[in-house]
Coordinates of C-alpha atoms in Angstrom, one line a residue:
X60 CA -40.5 -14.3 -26.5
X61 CA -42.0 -17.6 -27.1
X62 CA -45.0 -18.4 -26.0
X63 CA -45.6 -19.9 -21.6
X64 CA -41.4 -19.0 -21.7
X65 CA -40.0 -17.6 -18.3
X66 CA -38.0 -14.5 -18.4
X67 CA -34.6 -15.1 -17.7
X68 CA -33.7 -12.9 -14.1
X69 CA -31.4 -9.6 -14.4
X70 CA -28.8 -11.8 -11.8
X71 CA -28.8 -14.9 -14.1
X72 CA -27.7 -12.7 -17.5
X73 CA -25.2 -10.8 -15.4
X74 CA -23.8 -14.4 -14.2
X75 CA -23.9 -15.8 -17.8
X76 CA -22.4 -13.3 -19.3
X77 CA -19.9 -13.0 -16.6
X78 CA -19.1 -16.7 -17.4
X79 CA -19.4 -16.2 -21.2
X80 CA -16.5 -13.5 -20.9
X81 CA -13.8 -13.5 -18.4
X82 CA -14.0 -16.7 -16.1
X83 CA -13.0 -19.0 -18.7
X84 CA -10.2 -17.4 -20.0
X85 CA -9.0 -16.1 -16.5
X86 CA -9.5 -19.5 -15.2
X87 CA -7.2 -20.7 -17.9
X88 CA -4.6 -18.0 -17.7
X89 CA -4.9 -19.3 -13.6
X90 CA -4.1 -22.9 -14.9
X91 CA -0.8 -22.0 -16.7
X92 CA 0.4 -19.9 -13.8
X93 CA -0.2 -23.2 -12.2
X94 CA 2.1 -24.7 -14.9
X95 CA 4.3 -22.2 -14.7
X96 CA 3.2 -20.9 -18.4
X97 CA 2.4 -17.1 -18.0
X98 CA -0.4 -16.4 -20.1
X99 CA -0.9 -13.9 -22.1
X100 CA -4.2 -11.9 -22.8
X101 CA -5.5 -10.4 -26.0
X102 CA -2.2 -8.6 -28.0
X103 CA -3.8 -7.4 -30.9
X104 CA -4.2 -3.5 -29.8
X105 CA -1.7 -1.2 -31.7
X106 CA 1.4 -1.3 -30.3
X107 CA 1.8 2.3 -29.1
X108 CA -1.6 1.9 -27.2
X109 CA 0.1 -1.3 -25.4
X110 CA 3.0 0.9 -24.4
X111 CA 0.5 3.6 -23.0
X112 CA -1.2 1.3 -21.3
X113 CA 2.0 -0.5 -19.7
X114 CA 2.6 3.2 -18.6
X115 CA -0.5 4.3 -17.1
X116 CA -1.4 1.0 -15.0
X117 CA 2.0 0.5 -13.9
X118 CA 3.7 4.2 -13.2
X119 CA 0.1 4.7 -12.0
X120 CA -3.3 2.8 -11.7
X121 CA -4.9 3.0 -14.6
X122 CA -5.7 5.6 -17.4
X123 CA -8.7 8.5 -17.1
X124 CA -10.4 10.4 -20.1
X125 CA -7.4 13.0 -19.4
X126 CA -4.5 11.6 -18.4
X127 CA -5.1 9.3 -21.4
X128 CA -5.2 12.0 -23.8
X129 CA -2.5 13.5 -21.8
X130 CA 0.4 11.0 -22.1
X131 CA -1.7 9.3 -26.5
X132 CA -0.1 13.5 -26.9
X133 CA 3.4 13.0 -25.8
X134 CA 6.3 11.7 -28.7
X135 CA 5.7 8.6 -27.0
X136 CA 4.4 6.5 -23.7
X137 CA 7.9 6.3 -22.9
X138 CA 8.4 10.4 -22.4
X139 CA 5.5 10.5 -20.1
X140 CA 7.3 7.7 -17.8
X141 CA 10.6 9.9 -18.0
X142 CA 8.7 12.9 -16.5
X143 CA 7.0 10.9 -13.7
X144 CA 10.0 10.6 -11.5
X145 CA 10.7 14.3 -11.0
X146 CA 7.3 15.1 -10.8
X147 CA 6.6 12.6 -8.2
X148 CA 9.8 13.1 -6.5
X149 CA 8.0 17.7 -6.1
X150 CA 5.2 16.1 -5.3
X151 CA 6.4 13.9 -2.3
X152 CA 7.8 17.2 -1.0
X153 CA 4.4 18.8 -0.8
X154 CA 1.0 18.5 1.4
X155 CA -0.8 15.8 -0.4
X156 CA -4.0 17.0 -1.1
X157 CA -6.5 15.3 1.7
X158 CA -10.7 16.3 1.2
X159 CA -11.4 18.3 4.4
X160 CA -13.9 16.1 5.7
X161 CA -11.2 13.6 5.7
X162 CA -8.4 15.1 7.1
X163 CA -9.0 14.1 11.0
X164 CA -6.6 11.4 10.2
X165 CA -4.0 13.4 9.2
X166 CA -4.1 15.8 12.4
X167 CA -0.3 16.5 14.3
X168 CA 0.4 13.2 16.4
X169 CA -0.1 14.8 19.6
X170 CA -3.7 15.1 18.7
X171 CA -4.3 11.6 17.4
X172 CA -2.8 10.4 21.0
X173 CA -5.0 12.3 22.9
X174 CA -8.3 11.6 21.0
X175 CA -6.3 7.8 21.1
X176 CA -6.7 8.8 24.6
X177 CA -10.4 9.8 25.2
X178 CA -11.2 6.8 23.6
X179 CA -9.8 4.5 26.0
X180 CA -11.7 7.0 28.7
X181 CA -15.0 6.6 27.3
X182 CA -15.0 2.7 27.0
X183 CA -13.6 2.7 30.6
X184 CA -16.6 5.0 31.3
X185 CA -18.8 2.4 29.3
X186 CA -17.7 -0.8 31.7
X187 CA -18.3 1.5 34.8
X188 CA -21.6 2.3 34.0
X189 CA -22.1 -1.5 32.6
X190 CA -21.4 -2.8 36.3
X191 CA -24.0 0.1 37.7
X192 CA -27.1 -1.4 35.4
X193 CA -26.6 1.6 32.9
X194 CA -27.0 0.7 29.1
X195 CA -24.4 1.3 26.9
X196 CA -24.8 2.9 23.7
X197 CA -25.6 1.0 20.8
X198 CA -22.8 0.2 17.9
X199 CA -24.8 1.4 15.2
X200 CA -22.8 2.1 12.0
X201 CA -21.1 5.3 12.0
X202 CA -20.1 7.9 9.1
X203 CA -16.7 7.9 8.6
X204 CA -16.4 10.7 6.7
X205 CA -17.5 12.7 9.5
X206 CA -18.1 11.2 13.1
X207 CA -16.7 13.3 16.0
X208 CA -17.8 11.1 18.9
X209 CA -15.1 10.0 21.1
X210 CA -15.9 6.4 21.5
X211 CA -15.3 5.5 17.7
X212 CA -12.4 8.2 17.0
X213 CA -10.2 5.2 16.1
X214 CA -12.4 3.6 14.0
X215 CA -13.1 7.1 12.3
X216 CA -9.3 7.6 11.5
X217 CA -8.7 4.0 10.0
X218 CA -12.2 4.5 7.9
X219 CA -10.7 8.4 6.7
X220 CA -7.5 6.8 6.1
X221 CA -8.8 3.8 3.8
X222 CA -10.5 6.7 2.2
X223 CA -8.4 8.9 1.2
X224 CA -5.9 5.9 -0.3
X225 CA -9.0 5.1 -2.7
X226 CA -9.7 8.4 -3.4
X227 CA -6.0 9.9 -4.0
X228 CA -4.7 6.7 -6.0
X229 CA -7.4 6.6 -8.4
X230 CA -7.3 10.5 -8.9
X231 CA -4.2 11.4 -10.2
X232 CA -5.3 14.9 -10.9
X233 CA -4.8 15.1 -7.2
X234 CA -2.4 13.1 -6.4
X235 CA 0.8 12.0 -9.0
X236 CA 0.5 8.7 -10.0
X237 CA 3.6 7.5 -9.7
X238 CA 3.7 8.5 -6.0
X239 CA 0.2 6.8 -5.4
X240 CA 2.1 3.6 -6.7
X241 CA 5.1 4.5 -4.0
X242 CA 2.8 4.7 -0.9
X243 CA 1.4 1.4 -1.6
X244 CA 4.9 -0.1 -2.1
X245 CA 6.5 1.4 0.8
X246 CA 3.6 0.9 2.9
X247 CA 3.5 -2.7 2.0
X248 CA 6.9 -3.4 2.6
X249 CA 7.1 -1.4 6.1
X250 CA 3.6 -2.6 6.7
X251 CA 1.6 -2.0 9.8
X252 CA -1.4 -3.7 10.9
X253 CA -4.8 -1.4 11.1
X254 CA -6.1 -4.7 13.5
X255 CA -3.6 -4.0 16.4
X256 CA -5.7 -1.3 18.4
X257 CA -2.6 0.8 19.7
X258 CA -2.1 1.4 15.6
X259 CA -5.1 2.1 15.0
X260 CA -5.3 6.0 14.6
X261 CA -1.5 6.3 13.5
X262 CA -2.6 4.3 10.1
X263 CA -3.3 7.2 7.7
X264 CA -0.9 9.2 9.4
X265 CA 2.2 6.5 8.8
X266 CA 1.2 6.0 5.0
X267 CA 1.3 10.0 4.1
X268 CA 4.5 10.9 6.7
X269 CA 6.2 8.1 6.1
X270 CA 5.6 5.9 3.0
X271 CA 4.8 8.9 1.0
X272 CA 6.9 11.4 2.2
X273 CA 10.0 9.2 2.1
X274 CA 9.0 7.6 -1.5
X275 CA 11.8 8.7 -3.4
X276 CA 14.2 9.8 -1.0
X277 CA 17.1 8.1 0.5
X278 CA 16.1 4.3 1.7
X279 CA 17.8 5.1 5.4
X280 CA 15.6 8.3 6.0
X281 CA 12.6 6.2 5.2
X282 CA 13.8 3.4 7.4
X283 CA 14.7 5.9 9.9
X284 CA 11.3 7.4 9.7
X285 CA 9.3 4.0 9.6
X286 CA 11.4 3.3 12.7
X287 CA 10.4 6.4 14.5
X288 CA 6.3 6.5 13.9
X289 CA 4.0 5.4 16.4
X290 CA 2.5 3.0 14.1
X291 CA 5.8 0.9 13.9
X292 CA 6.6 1.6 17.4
X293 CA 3.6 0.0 18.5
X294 CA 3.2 -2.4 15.8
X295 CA 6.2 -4.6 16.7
X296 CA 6.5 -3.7 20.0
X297 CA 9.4 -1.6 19.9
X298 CA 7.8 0.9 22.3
X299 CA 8.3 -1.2 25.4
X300 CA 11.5 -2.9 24.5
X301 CA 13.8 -1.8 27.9
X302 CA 17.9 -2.7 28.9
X303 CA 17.1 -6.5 30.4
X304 CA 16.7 -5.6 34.7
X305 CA 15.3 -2.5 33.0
X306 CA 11.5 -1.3 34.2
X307 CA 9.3 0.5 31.7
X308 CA 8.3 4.1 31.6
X309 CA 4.9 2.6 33.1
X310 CA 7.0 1.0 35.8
X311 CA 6.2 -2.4 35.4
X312 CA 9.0 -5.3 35.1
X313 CA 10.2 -5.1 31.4
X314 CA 12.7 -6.6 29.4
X315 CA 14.0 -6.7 25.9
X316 CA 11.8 -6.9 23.1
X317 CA 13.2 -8.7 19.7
X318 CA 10.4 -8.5 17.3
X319 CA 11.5 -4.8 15.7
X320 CA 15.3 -5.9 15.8
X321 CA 14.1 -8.8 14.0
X322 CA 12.0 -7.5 11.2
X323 CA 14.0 -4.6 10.6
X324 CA 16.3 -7.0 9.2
X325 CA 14.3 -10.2 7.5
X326 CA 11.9 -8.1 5.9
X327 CA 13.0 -4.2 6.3
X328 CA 16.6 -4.2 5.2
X329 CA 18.6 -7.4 5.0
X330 CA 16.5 -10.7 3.5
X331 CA 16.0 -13.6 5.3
X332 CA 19.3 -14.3 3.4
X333 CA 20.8 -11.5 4.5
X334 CA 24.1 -12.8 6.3
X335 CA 22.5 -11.9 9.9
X336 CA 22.6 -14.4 12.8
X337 CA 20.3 -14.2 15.9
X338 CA 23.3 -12.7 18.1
X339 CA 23.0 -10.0 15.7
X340 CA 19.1 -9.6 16.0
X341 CA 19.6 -9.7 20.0
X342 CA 22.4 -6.9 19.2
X343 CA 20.1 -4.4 16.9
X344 CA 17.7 -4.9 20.2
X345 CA 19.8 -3.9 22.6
X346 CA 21.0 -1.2 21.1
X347 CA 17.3 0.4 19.8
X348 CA 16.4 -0.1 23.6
X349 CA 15.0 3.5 25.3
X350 CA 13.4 3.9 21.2
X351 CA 9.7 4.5 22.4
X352 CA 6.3 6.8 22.1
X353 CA 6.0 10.0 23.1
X354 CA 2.4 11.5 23.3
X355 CA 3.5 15.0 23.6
X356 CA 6.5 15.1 21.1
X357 CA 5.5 16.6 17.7
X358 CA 7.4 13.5 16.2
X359 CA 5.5 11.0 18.0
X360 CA 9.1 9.7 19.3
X361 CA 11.2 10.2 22.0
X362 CA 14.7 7.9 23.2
X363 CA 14.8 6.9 26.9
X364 CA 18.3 6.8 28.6
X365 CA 16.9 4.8 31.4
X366 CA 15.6 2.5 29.3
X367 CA 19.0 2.1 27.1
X368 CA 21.2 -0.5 27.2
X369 CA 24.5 1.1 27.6
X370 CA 26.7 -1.6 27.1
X371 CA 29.1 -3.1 24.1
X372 CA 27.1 -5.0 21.1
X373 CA 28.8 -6.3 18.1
X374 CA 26.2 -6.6 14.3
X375 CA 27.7 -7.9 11.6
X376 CA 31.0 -7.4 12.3
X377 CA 30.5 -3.6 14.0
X378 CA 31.1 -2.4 17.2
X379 CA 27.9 -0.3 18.9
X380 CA 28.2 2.1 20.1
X381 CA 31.0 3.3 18.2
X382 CA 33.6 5.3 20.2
X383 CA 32.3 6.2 24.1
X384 CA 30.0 4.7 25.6
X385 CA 26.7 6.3 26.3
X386 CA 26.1 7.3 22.9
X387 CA 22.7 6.6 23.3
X388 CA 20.1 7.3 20.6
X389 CA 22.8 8.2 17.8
X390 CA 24.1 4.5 18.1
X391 CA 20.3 3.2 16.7
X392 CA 20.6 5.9 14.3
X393 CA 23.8 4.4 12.7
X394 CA 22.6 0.7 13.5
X395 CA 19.5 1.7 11.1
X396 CA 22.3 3.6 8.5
X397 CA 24.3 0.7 8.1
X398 CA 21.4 -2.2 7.5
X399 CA 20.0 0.7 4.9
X400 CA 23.6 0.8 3.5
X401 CA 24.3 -3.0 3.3
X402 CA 24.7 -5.0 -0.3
X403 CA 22.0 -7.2 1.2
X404 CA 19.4 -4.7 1.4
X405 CA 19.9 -3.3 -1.8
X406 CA 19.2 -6.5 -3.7
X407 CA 16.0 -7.2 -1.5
X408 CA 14.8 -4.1 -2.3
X409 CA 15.5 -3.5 -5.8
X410 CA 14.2 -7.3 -6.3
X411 CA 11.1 -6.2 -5.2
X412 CA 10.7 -3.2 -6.9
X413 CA 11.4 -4.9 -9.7
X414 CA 9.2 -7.5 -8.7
X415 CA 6.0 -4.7 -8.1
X416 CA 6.8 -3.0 -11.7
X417 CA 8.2 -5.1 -14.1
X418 CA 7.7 -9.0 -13.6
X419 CA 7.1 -11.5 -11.1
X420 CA 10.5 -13.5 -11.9
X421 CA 12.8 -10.0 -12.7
X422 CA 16.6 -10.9 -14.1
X423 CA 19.6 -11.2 -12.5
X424 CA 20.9 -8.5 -14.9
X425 CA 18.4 -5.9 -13.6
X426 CA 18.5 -6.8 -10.2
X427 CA 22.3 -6.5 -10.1
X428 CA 22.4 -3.2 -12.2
X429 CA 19.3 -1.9 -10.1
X430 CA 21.5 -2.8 -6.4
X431 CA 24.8 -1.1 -8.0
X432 CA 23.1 2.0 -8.4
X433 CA 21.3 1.5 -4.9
X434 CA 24.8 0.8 -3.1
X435 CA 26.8 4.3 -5.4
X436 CA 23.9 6.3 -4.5
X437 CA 24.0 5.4 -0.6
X438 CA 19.9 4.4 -1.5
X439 CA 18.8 7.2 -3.7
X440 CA 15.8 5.5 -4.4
X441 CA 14.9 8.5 -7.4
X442 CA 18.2 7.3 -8.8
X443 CA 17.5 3.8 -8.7
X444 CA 13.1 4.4 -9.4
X445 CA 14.3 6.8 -13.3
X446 CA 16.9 3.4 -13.7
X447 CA 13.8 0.6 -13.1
X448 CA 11.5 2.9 -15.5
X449 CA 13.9 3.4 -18.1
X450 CA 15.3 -0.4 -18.4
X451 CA 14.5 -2.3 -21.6
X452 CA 13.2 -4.8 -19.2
X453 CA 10.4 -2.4 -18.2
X454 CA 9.0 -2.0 -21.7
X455 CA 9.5 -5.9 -22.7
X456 CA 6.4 -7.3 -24.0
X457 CA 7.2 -10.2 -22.4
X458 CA 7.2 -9.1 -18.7
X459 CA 3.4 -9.4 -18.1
X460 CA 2.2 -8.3 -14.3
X461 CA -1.1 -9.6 -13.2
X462 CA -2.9 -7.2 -11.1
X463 CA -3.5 -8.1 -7.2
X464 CA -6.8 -7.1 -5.8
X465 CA -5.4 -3.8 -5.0
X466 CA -4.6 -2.6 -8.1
X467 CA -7.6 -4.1 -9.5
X468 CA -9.8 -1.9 -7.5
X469 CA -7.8 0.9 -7.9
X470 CA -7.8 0.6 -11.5
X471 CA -11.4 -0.2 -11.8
X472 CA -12.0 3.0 -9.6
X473 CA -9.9 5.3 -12.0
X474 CA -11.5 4.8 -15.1
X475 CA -14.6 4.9 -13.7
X476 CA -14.1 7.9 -11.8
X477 CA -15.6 11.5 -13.6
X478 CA -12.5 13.7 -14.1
X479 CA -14.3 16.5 -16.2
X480 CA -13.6 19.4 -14.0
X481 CA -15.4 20.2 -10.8
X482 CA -16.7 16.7 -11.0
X483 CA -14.9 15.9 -7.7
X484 CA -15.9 18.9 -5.7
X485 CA -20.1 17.9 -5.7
X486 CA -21.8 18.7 -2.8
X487 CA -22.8 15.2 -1.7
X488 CA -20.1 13.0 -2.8
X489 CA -22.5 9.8 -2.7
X490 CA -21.1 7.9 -6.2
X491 CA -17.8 8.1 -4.4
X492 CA -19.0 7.0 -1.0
X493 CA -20.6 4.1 -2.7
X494 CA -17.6 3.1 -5.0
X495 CA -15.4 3.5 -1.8
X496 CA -17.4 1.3 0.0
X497 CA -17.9 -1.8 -2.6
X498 CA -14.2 -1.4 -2.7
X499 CA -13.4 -1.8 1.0
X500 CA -15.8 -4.8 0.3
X501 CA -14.1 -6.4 -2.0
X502 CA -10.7 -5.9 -0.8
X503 CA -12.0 -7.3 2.6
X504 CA -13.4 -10.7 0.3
X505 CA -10.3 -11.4 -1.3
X506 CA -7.8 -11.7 1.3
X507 CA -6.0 -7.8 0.5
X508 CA -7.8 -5.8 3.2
X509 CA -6.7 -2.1 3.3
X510 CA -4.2 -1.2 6.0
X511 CA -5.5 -5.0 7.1
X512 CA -2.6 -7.2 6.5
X513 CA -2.0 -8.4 9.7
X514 CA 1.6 -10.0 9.6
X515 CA 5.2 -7.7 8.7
X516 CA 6.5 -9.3 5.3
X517 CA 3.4 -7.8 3.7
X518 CA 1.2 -9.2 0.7
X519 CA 3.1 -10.3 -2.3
X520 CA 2.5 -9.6 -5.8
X521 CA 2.7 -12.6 -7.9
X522 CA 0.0 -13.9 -10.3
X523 CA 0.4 -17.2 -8.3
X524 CA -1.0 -15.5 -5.3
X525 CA -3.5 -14.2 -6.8
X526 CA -4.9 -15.7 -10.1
X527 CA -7.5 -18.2 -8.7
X528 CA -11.3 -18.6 -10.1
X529 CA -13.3 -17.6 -6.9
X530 CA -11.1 -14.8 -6.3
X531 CA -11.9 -13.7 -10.4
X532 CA -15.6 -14.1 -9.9
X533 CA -15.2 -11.8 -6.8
X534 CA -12.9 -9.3 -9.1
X535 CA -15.8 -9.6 -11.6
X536 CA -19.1 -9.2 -9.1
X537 CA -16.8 -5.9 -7.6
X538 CA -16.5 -4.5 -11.4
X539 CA -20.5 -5.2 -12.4
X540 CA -21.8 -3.5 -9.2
X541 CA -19.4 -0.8 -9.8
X542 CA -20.5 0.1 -13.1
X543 CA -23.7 -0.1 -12.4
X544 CA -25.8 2.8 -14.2
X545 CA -22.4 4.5 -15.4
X546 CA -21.8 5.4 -18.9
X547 CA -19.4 3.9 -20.9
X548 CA -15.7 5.5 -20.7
X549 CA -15.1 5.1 -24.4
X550 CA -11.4 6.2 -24.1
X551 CA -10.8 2.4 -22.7
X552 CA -11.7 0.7 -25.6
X553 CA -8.4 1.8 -27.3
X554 CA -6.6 -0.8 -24.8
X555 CA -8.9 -3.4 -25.2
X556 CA -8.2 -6.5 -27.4
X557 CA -10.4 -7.1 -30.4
X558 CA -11.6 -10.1 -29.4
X559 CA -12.5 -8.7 -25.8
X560 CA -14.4 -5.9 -27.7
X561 CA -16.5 -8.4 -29.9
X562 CA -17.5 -10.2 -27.0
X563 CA -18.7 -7.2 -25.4
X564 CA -20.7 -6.0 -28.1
X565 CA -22.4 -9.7 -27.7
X566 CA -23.8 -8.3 -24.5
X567 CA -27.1 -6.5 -22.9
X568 CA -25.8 -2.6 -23.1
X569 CA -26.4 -2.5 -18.7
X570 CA -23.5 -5.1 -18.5
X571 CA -21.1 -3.9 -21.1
X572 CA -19.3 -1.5 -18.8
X573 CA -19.0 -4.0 -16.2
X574 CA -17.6 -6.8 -18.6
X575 CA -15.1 -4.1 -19.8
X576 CA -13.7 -4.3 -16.4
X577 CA -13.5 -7.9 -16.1
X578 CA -12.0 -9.0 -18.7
X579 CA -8.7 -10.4 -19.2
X580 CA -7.5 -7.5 -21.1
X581 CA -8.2 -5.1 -17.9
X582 CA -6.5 -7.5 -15.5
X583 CA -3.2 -7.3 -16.7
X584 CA -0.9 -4.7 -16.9

């Protein structure tokens, strides 16, 4: 060092090197999205490592030291991607695998209401004692993965829930990939807000019963289901929507409530576009009226009659109910049917599939050849899932994805996750703990908060959404205090461009892991 120099500081070389790296060529790839110029990272990889690494981050989130050797084994990336559908498609039909100390959130319904329940008790309790000069106890941070107190049993099931998304996505020895990748997308497009306190301890449960559950079913059971849950019920209000003159089961005044009716078909089913009117959105009200809660059900669910509007209602072109009157809940049930049935829906919901794993503009080819198979299989979304993975369109170098904060963090988690076996099953679990937190973190500081978006349509997945400079520098402060102290996983250098590599190599050996993560190469997909 020369001589009455100052030492430059850790924070400054991290920053410089961050700068050095991956700003400037994000912020550049950020301009031409701008432009409406997609642009591309680093190429120069062989190609049968970019068609391994097309399958791992989009069938799943991302490779580990295993799954990579696992799928580099197979004929070719492509055979991996045929097997995932099936093997998803068992695993949706099993128990997902949920760490014990986070399974609270997972409990039967009847036992989320009622600790819902004493809850609500013990903050009544609190404002009593408040107005008799008694102190209240102090909101001090609680463990999530283990709290039992009754006042914060709400906040404990969203913080389990948020958990165990990190931890099963970016494990897919426990959890298949390709399913992980499902229970985001159906979550996201049947979202429900965490924020809302009546959702609060149905989150976790809506996500595995419903989203995950339903992933590659038929499109109407998973509507049906979404419709059903307590989360959705009280998300959008459905639970106290009652026949106009109608009281609720509370007795107070009620009346009908449109904000289900109309989301089930903008956003759920039909498109914006869909061919619906609002006499049609007042209709699908009326006739889901008497669809509420029940705390004591095992479903979570239970259909009024007092509360159900018995009378005629005409939706697009149908008569409800069909045949006698007083068919009650079974006319919702084929309202719901229909809407999952329509041309409409299938091309909103194979566009966005097609949107989530292929490209951000998908063809009209695909789209249309993705809804025919949609509308012959009544919704068979395995059917219409093995068609989307198997398309040219899929595998076209062309159709690059940019990675939305979500399935950065995920991806940054998997690789640097230890899946050498038993690694998972340590006795104190703090690495985890720690990653899961900076990743709650950062999904908080980029606008993608787990089980947090607060509005229906759900976050989109565009580049243009997402491909700004403060929100990189954020993507690349998450991936340096991530890799912090962890060794290098040398299998990810395979998918790394050689100029990315170079650069690296430029770098103080503490920050190389870091800058692996935030570099171009790594944000695409």
């Amino acid at each position: 060092m020369p001589p009455n120099s100052t030492p430059i500081p850790r924070s400054v070389r991290r920053r410089s090197a961050i700068q050095a790296l991956a700003i400037p060529a994000l912020w550049s790839a950020a301009a031409a999205w701008r432009r409406g110029v997609a642009a591309v990272p680093d190429a120069s990889a062989p190609s049968a490592s970019a068609a391994a690494w097309r399958a791992l981050s989009r069938v799943g989130y991302g490779p580990t030291a295993r799954l990579a050797q696992a799928v580099h084994d197979m004929p070719s990336a492509r055979t991996w991607v045929g097997q995932q559908v099936d093997t998803a498609f068992a695993a949706a039909r099993q128990a997902p695998h949920i760490p014990p100390e986070l399974a609270g959130f997972n409990a039967p319904l009847p036992e989320l209401f009622e600790g819902a329940r004493k809850e609500r008790q013990a903050r009544q309790q609190i404002k009593a004692d408040a107005g008799n000069g008694i102190e209240a106890p102090n909101g001090s941070r609680i463990d999530f993965l283990a709290d039992k107190d009754p006042l914060y049993f709400n906040r404990a099931m969203v913080q389990q829930a948020a958990a165990w998304r990190l931890h099963s996505a970016s494990h897919p020895e426990r959890e298949n990939p390709l399913l992980a990748r499902l229970t985001e997308f159906w979550f996201n497009h049947l979202n429900v807000y965490a924020g809302k306190g009546t959702v609060r301890p149905f989150v976790g449960h809506y996500a595995v019963n419903v989203a995950r559950a339903h992933a590659l079913g038929k499109f109407e059971d998973l509507l049906l289901a979404s419709a059903r849950h307590p989360a959705m019920l009280f998300y959008l209000d459905q639970f106290q929507s009652v026949a106009d003159g109608s009281r609720g089961l509370d007795g107070r005044a009620r009346g009908l409530n449109e904000n289900y009716a109309r989301e089930l078909m903008e956003l759920h089913s039909l498109g914006v576009d869909g061919g619906y009117e609002q006499a049609d959105v007042r209709a699908l009200a009326r006739v889901l009226t008497g669809w509420t809660v029940s705390p004591r059900e095992a479903s979570g669910f239970r259909f009024a009659p007092r509360l159900h509007d018995g009378g005629r209602k005409r939706i697009l072109g149908q008569d409800f109910p069909r045949g006698l009157l007083g068919a009650g809940e079974r006319e919702g049930e084929e309202a719901i049917r229909m809407l999952a049935r329509h041309p409409s829906t299938a091309q909103r919901v194979c566009t966005r599939l097609a949107q989530f794993f292929v490209t951000d503009l998908p063809t009209t080819e695909l789209v249309q050849s993705l809804s025919a198979t949609f509308l012959a299989s009544q919704g068979d979304l395995r059917q219409v899932i093995h068609q989307l993975l198997e398309s040219p369109d899929f595998w076209a170098g062309e159709n690059r994805l940019f990675k939305t904060p979500m399935d950065f963090a995920l991806s940054a988690l998997t690789v640097m996750q230890d899946d050498a076996p038993g690694a998972m099953d340590s006795a104190s679990g703090a690495p985890e703990r720690r990653s899961m937190v900076l990743a709650l973190g950062f999904l908080a500081s980029v606008g993608q908060p787990l089980h947090g978006w607060q509005t229906p349509d759900g976050y989109r997945f565009d580049a243009a959404t997402w491909l700004a400079p403060e929100a990189l520098t954020r993507r690349a402060d998450f991936a340096l205090a991530l890799a912090r102290q962890a060794p290098e996983p040398a299998f990810l250098r395979r998918y790394l461009g050689a100029a990315t590599l170079d650069s690296i190599a430029k770098e103080v050996p503490a920050l190389r892991v870091g800058l692996m993560l935030a570099s171009p190469d790594f944000m695409y997909k």
